[in-house]
mmCIF file of C-alpha atoms in Angstrom:
data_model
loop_
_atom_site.group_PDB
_atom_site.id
_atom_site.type_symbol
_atom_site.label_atom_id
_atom_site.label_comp_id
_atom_site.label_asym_id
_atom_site.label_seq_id
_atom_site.Cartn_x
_atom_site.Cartn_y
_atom_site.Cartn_z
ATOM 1 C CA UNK A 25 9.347 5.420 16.128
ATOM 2 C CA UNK A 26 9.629 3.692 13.131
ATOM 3 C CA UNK A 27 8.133 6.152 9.948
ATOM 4 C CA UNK A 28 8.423 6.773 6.598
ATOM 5 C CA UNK A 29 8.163 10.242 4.955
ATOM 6 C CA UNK A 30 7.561 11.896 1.925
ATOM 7 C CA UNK A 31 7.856 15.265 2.356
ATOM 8 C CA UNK A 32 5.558 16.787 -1.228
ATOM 9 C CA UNK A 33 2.436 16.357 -0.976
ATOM 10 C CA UNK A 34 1.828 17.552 -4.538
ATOM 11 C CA UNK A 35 3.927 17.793 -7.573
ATOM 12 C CA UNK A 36 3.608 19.046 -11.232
ATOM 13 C CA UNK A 37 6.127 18.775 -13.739
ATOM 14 C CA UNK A 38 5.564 19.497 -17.330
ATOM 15 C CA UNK A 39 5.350 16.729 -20.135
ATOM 16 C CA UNK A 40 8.780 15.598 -21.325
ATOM 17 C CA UNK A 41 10.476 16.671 -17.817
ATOM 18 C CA UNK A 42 12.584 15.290 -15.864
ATOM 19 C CA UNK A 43 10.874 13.671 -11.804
ATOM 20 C CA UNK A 44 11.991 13.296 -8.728
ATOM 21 C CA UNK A 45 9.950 11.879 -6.070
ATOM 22 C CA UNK A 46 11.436 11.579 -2.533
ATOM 23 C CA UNK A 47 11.000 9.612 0.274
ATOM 24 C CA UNK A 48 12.519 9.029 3.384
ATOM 25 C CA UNK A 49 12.525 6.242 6.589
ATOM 26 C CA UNK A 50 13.133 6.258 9.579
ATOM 27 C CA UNK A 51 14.670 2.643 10.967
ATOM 28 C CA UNK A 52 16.971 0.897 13.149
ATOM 29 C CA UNK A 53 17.869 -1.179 10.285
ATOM 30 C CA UNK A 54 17.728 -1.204 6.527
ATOM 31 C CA UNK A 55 13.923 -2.122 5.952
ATOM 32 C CA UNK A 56 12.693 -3.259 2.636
ATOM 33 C CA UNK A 57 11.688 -0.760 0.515
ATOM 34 C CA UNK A 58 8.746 -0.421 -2.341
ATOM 35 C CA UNK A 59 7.058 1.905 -4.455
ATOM 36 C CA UNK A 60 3.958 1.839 -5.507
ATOM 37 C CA UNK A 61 1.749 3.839 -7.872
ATOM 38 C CA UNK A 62 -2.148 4.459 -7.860
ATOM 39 C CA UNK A 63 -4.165 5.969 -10.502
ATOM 40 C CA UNK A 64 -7.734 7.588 -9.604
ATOM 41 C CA UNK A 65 -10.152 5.175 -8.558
ATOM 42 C CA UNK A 66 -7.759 2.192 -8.692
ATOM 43 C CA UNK A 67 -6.416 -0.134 -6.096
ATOM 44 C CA UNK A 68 -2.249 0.332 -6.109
ATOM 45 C CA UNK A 69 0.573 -1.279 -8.534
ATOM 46 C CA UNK A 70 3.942 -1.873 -7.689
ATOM 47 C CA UNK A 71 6.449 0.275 -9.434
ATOM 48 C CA UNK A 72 9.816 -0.950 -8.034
ATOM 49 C CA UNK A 73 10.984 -2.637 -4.527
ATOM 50 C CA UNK A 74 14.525 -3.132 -3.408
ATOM 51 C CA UNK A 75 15.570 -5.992 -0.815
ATOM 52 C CA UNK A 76 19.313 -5.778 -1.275
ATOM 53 C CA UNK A 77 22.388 -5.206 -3.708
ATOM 54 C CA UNK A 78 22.579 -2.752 -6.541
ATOM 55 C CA UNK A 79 21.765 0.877 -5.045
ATOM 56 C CA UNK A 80 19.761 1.711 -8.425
ATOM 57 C CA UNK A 81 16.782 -0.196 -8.831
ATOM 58 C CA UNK A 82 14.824 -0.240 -12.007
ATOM 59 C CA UNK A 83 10.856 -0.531 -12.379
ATOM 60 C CA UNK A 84 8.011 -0.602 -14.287
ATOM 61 C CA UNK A 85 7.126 2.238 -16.743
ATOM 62 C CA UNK A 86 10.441 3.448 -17.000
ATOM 63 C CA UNK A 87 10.672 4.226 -13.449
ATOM 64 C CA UNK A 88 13.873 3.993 -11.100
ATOM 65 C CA UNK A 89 14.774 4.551 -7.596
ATOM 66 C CA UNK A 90 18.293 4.701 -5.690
ATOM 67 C CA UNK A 91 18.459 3.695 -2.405
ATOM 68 C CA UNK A 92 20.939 6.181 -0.402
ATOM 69 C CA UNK A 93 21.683 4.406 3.164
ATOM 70 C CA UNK A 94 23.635 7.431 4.303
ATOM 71 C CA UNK A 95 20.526 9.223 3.720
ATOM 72 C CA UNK A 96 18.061 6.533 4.775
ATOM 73 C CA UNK A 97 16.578 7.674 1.976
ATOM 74 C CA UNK A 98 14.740 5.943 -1.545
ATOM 75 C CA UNK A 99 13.909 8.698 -4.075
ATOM 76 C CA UNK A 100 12.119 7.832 -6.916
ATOM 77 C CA UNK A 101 13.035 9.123 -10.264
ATOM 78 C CA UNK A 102 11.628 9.099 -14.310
ATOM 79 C CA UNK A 103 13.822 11.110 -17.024
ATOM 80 C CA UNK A 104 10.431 11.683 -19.117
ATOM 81 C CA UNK A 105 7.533 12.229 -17.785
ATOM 82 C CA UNK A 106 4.189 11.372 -19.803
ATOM 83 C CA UNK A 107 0.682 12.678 -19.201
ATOM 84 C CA UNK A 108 -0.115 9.089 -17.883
ATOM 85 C CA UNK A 109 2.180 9.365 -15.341
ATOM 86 C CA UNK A 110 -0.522 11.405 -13.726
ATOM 87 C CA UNK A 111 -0.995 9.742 -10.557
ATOM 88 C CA UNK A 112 -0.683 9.025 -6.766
ATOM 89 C CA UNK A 113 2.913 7.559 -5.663
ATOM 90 C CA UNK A 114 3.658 5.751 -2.658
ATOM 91 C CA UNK A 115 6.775 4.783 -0.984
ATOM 92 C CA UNK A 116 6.245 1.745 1.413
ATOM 93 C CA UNK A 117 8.638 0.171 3.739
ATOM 94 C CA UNK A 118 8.311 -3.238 5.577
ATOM 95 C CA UNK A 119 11.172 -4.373 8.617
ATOM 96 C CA UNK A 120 12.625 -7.551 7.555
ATOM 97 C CA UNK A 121 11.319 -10.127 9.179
ATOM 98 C CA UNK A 122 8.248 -8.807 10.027
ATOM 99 C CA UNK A 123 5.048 -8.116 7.719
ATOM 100 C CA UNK A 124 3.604 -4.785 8.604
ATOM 101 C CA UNK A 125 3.858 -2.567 5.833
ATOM 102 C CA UNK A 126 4.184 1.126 6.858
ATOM 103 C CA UNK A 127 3.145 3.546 4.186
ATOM 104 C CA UNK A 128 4.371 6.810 3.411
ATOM 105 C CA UNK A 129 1.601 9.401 2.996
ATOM 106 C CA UNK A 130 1.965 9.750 -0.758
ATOM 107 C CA UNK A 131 2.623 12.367 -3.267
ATOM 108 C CA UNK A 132 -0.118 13.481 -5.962
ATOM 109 C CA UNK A 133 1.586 13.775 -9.077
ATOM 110 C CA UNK A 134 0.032 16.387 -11.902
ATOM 111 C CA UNK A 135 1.731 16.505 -15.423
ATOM 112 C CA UNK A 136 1.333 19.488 -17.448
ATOM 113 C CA UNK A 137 0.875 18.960 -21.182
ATOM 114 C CA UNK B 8 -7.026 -15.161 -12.651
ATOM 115 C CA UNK B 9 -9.686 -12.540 -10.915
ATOM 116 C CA UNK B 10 -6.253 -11.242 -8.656
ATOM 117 C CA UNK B 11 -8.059 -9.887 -5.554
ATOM 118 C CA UNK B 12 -11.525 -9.340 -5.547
ATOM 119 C CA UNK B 13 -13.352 -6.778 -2.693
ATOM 120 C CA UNK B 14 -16.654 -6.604 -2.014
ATOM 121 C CA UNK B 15 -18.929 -4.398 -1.941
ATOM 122 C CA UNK B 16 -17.284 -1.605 -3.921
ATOM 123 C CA UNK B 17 -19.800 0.784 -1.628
ATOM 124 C CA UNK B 18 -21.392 0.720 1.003
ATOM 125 C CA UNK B 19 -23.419 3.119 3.389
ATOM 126 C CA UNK B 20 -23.624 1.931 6.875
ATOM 127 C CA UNK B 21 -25.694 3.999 9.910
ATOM 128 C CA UNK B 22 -23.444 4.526 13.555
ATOM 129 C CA UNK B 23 -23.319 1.254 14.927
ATOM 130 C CA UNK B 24 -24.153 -1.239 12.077
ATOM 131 C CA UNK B 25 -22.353 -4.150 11.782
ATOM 132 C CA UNK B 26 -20.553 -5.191 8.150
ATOM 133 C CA UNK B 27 -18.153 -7.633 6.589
ATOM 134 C CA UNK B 28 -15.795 -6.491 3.837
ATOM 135 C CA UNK B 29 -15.260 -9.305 1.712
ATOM 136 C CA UNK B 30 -11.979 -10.380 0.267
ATOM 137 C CA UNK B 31 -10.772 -13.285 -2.316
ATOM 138 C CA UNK B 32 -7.999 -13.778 -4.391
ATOM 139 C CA UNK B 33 -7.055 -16.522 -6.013
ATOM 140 C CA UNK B 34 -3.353 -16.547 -6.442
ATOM 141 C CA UNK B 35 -2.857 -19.050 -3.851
ATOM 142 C CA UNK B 36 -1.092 -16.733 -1.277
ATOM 143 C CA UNK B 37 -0.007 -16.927 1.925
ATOM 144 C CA UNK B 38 -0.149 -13.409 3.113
ATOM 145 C CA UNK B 39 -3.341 -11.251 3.179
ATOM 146 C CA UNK B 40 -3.646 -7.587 4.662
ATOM 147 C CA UNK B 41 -6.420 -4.957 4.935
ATOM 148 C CA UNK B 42 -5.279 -1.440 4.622
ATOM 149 C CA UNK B 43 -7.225 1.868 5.019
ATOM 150 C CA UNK B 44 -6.761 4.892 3.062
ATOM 151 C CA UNK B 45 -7.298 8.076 4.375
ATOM 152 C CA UNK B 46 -6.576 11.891 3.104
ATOM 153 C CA UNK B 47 -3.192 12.705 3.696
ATOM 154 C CA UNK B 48 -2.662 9.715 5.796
ATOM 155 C CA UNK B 49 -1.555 6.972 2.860
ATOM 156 C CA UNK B 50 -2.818 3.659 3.668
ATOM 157 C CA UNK B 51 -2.510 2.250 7.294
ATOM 158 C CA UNK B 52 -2.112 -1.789 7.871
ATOM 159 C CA UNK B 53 -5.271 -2.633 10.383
ATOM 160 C CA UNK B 54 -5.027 -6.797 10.105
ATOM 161 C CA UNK B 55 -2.895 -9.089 8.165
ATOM 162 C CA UNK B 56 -2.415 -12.802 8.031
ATOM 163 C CA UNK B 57 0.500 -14.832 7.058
ATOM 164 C CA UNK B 58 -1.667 -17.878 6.264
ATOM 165 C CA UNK B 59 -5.373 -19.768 7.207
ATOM 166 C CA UNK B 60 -5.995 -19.736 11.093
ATOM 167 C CA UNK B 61 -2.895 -17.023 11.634
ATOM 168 C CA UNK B 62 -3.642 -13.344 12.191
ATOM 169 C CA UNK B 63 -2.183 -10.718 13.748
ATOM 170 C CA UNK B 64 -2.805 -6.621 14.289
ATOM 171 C CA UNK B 65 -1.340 -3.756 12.120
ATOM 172 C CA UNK B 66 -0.993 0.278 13.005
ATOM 173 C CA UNK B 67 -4.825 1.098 13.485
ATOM 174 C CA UNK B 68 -6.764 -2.235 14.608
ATOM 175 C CA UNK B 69 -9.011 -1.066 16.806
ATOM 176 C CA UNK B 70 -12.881 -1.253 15.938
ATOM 177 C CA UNK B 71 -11.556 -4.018 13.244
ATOM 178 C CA UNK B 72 -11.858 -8.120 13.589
ATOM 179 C CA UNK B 73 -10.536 -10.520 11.327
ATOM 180 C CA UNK B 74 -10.304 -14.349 10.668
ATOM 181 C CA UNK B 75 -8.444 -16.591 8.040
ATOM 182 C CA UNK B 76 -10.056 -19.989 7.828
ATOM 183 C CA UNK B 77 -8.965 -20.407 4.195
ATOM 184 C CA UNK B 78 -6.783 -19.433 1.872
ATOM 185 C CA UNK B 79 -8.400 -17.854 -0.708
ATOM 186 C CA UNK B 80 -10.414 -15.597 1.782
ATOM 187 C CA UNK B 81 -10.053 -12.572 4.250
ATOM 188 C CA UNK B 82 -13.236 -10.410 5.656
ATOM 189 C CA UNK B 83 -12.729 -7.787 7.731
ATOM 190 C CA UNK B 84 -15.443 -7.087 10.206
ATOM 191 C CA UNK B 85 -16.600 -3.712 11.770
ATOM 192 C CA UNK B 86 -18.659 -4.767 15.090
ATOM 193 C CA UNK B 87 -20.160 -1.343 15.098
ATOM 194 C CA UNK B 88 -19.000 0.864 12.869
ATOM 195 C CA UNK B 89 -17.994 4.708 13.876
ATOM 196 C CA UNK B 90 -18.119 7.847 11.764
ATOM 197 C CA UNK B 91 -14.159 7.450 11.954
ATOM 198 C CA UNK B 92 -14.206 4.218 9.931
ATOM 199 C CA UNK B 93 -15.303 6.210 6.643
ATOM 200 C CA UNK B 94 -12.274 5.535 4.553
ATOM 201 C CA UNK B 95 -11.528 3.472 1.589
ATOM 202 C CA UNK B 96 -10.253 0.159 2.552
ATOM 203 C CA UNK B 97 -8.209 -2.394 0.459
ATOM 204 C CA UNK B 98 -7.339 -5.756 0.673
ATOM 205 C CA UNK B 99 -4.227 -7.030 -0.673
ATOM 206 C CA UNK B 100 -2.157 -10.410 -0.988
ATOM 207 C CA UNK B 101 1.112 -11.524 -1.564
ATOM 208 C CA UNK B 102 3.534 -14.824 -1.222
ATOM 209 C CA UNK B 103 6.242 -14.016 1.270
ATOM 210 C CA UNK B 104 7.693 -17.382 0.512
ATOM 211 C CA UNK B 105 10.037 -16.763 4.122
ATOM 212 C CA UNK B 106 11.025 -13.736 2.930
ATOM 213 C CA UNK B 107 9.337 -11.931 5.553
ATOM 214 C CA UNK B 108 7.611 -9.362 3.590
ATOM 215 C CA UNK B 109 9.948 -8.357 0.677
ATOM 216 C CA UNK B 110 7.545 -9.553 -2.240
ATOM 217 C CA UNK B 111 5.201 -7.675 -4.219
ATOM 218 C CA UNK B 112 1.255 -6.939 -2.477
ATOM 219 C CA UNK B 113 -1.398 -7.041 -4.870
ATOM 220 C CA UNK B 114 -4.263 -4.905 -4.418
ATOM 221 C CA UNK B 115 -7.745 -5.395 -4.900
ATOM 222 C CA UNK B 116 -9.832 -2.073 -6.369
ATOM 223 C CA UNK B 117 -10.947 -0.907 -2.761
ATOM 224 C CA UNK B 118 -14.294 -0.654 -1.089
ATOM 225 C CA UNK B 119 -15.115 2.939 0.155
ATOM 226 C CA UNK B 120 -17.471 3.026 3.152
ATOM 227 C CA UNK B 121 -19.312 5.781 4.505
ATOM 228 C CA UNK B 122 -20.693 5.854 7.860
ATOM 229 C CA UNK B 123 -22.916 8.311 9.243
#
């Protein structure tokens, strides 16, 4: 079945650190892949999507991803973390072709100042 | 431009109540989805529509109806609505343009409904 995974539920990193957030999927085929982020109380923003091409796809807020297709995998990653990064992330994945959007089931990020 | 407006932002229905969740954006796009967020379940496609009159069922559609007859507009309608359909639920909208769901969804702020 097609799925998408995110194994942490919760992360905290201190201020100034270095993040990782990973996410996995689970297709016949390379999917299009997104991530989005979602403050408290907020409807979600998109951080990043790639479709094709360069591995390393850059974002908003300073944010990056690499897309590993060995791995089937789309990790999301920030050199320095800031207190506002404090937030909900969400890796999403849609089959090309098709529009259903399968979510992953998110990782709560807390920064430590 | 408002970007996707929901409505109510909360609402309090009893077991079997009927409700429409409203949903408007004005961004001129094609595509138009309703998602439900759950604890440790992310957000689940129920209905989505690829433009007016066209609709079709996502991962949890069951309980759910939907119709596009413009546009600018989406409801999603709970017949008779079920403790299990407390969630948070959010509309969102994007322009495919053929690409067949690479661009970017925009999100409207949510409406959480409890039912009891």
């Amino acid at each position: 079945a097609q799925s998408v995974t995110q194994p942490d539920i919760h992360i905290t990193v201190s201020e100034g650190a270095s993040l990782e957030l990973r996410c996995n999927y689970s297709y016949g085929a390379t999917p299009y892949l997104f991530w989005y982020v979602q403050s408290p109380g907020q409807g979600l923003q998109l951080l990043l999507k790639y479709f094709s091409g360069d591995t390393l796809v850059q974002g908003i807020k300073g944010f990056e991803a690499e897309f590993k297709r060995s791995q089937s995998s789309f990790n999301l990653r920030k050199p320095s973390v800031h207190w506002s990064d404090a937030a909900e992330y969400f890796c999403a994945v849609v089959l090309r072709g098709t529009y259903k959007y399968i979510f992953g089931t998110g990782t709560r990020l807390k920064v430590l100042a | 431009n408002a970007g996707v407006t929901q409505t109510p932002k909360f609402q309090v229905l009893k077991t079997g109540q009927s409700m429409t969740l409203q949903c408007a954006q004005d961004m001129n796009h094609e595509y138009m989805s309703w998602y439900r967020q759950d604890p440790g379940m992310g957000l689940r496609l129920i209905h989505y529509s690829v433009g007016a009159g066209i609709t079709d069922q996502g991962e949890v559609p069951n309980g759910y109806n939907v119709s596009r007859s413009t546009t600018e507009d989406f409801p999603l309608r709970l017949l008779s609505a079920a403790p299990s359909q407390t969630s948070v639920y959010f509309c969102a909208s994007s322009s495919p343009r053929g690409s067949g769901g690479a661009e970017t969804q925009y999100f409207g702020p949510g409406t959480r409904l409890l039912v009891l």
